[in-house]
């Protein structure tokens, strides 16, 4: 963990914590953050398991609503947290769209059609900000992509 605060114009990052992809450690990091920083008013999760772990820790501490939660994933626990009003929002990088476009482009290239390759050789896929107003629609589409609907 990096415990030197990083101050910006609007926000101060109190600590950056890693967990080596360990769910229990992710939760204990959230608990430690609350114990170490009485003034903490937000947490950000990077990986799919981070926000559900943070949410669980914040719920157990009785600090829902007091600590704003933001994520960078599309985990079911995160999406349910948005619906419940406990998570402010998340950013989806649309991983299924990356896969779909990759297979489509590779199939075209194999058939001899390279017209789908942009001149700059870069295909940008927009991230989607998921919040209360679009979470249910987003989740329905995600379940279809995952073959769950």
Coordinates of C-alpha atoms in Angstrom, one line a residue:
X1 CA 0.0 0.0 0.0
X2 CA 1.1 3.5 -0.8
X3 CA 0.1 5.6 2.2
X4 CA 1.3 9.0 1.0
X5 CA -1.8 11.0 0.1
X6 CA -2.0 12.4 -3.5
X7 CA -3.8 15.8 -3.5
X8 CA -5.6 17.0 -6.5
X9 CA -7.9 20.0 -7.1
X10 CA -11.1 18.2 -6.1
X11 CA -10.0 14.9 -4.6
X12 CA -7.3 13.5 -2.3
X13 CA -6.3 9.9 -2.8
X14 CA -5.6 8.8 0.8
X15 CA -4.1 5.4 -0.1
X16 CA -3.7 3.1 -3.0
X17 CA -4.0 -0.5 -2.0
X18 CA -3.3 -3.8 -3.7
X19 CA -4.6 -7.3 -2.9
X20 CA -2.9 -9.6 -5.4
X21 CA -6.3 -10.8 -6.6
X22 CA -7.3 -12.0 -3.2
X23 CA -11.0 -11.3 -2.4
X24 CA -10.5 -11.5 1.4
X25 CA -7.6 -9.1 1.1
X26 CA -9.7 -6.7 -1.0
X27 CA -12.3 -6.6 1.8
X28 CA -9.7 -6.2 4.5
X29 CA -8.1 -3.3 2.6
X30 CA -11.5 -1.6 2.6
X31 CA -11.9 -2.2 6.3
X32 CA -8.3 -1.0 7.0
X33 CA -9.0 2.2 4.9
X34 CA -12.1 3.0 7.0
X35 CA -10.2 2.3 10.2
X36 CA -7.1 4.4 9.2
X37 CA -9.0 7.3 7.7
X38 CA -12.0 8.6 9.6
X39 CA -12.6 11.2 6.9
X40 CA -12.7 8.7 4.0
X41 CA -15.7 9.5 1.9
X42 CA -15.1 7.4 -1.2
X43 CA -13.7 4.1 -2.5
X44 CA -12.8 3.1 -6.0
X45 CA -12.6 -0.5 -7.1
X46 CA -10.5 -1.5 -10.1
X47 CA -11.2 -5.2 -10.6
X48 CA -14.6 -7.1 -10.8
X49 CA -14.2 -8.5 -7.2
X50 CA -13.1 -5.1 -5.6
X51 CA -16.5 -3.3 -5.5
X52 CA -18.4 -6.3 -4.1
X53 CA -15.7 -6.6 -1.4
X54 CA -15.7 -2.8 -0.7
X55 CA -19.5 -2.8 -0.6
X56 CA -19.6 -5.7 1.9
X57 CA -17.1 -3.9 4.2
X58 CA -18.9 -0.6 4.0
X59 CA -22.2 -2.2 4.7
X60 CA -20.8 -4.1 7.7
X61 CA -19.3 -0.8 9.0
X62 CA -22.8 0.9 8.7
X63 CA -21.4 3.5 6.4
X64 CA -23.6 3.0 3.3
X65 CA -24.3 6.5 1.8
X66 CA -21.5 8.1 3.8
X67 CA -18.8 6.5 1.7
X68 CA -19.4 6.9 -2.1
X69 CA -18.5 3.8 -4.1
X70 CA -17.3 3.8 -7.7
X71 CA -16.1 1.0 -9.8
X72 CA -14.5 -0.1 -13.0
X73 CA -16.2 -3.4 -13.8
X74 CA -19.5 -5.0 -14.6
X75 CA -19.8 -7.6 -11.8
X76 CA -23.3 -8.6 -10.7
X77 CA -22.6 -7.4 -7.2
X78 CA -21.6 -4.0 -8.5
X79 CA -24.7 -3.7 -10.7
X80 CA -27.0 -4.8 -7.9
X81 CA -25.3 -2.2 -5.7
X82 CA -26.1 0.5 -8.2
X83 CA -29.8 -0.6 -8.3
X84 CA -29.9 -0.6 -4.5
X85 CA -28.4 2.9 -4.4
X86 CA -25.3 1.8 -2.6
X87 CA -22.9 2.2 -5.5
X88 CA -22.7 5.5 -7.4
X89 CA -21.7 3.9 -10.7
X90 CA -19.2 1.9 -12.6
X91 CA -17.4 2.1 -15.9
X92 CA -17.6 -0.8 -18.3
X93 CA -14.9 -1.3 -20.9
X94 CA -17.3 -3.5 -22.8
X95 CA -15.2 -6.7 -22.9
X96 CA -17.7 -8.6 -24.9
X97 CA -17.6 -5.9 -27.6
X98 CA -13.8 -6.3 -27.7
X99 CA -14.2 -10.0 -28.3
X100 CA -17.0 -9.6 -30.9
X101 CA -15.1 -7.0 -33.0
X102 CA -11.8 -9.0 -32.7
X103 CA -13.4 -12.2 -34.1
X104 CA -15.3 -10.2 -36.8
X105 CA -12.1 -8.4 -38.0
X106 CA -10.0 -11.6 -37.9
X107 CA -12.6 -13.4 -40.0
X108 CA -12.6 -10.6 -42.5
X109 CA -8.8 -10.7 -42.7
X110 CA -8.7 -14.5 -43.2
X111 CA -11.2 -13.9 -46.1
X112 CA -8.7 -11.4 -47.6
X113 CA -10.7 -8.3 -46.6
X114 CA -8.5 -5.9 -44.6
X115 CA -10.8 -2.9 -45.1
X116 CA -11.9 -3.1 -41.4
X117 CA -8.4 -2.2 -40.3
X118 CA -8.3 1.6 -39.7
X119 CA -5.4 3.6 -41.1
X120 CA -4.1 4.3 -37.6
X121 CA -4.4 0.6 -36.8
X122 CA -6.5 1.5 -33.7
X123 CA -10.1 0.6 -33.0
X124 CA -11.6 2.5 -30.1
X125 CA -14.4 0.9 -28.1
X126 CA -16.2 3.4 -25.9
X127 CA -16.5 2.8 -22.2
X128 CA -20.0 3.0 -20.8
X129 CA -20.7 4.8 -17.6
X130 CA -23.4 2.8 -15.7
X131 CA -25.5 4.5 -13.1
X132 CA -28.9 4.3 -11.6
X133 CA -30.6 5.6 -14.8
X134 CA -29.2 3.0 -17.2
X135 CA -28.1 0.0 -15.0
X136 CA -31.1 -2.2 -15.6
X137 CA -30.9 -1.8 -19.4
X138 CA -27.2 -2.4 -19.3
X139 CA -27.6 -5.5 -17.1
X140 CA -30.3 -7.0 -19.5
X141 CA -27.9 -6.6 -22.4
X142 CA -25.0 -8.0 -20.4
X143 CA -27.0 -11.1 -19.4
X144 CA -27.9 -11.7 -23.1
X145 CA -24.2 -11.4 -24.1
X146 CA -23.3 -13.9 -21.3
X147 CA -26.1 -16.3 -22.4
X148 CA -28.0 -15.8 -19.2
X149 CA -31.2 -14.3 -20.6

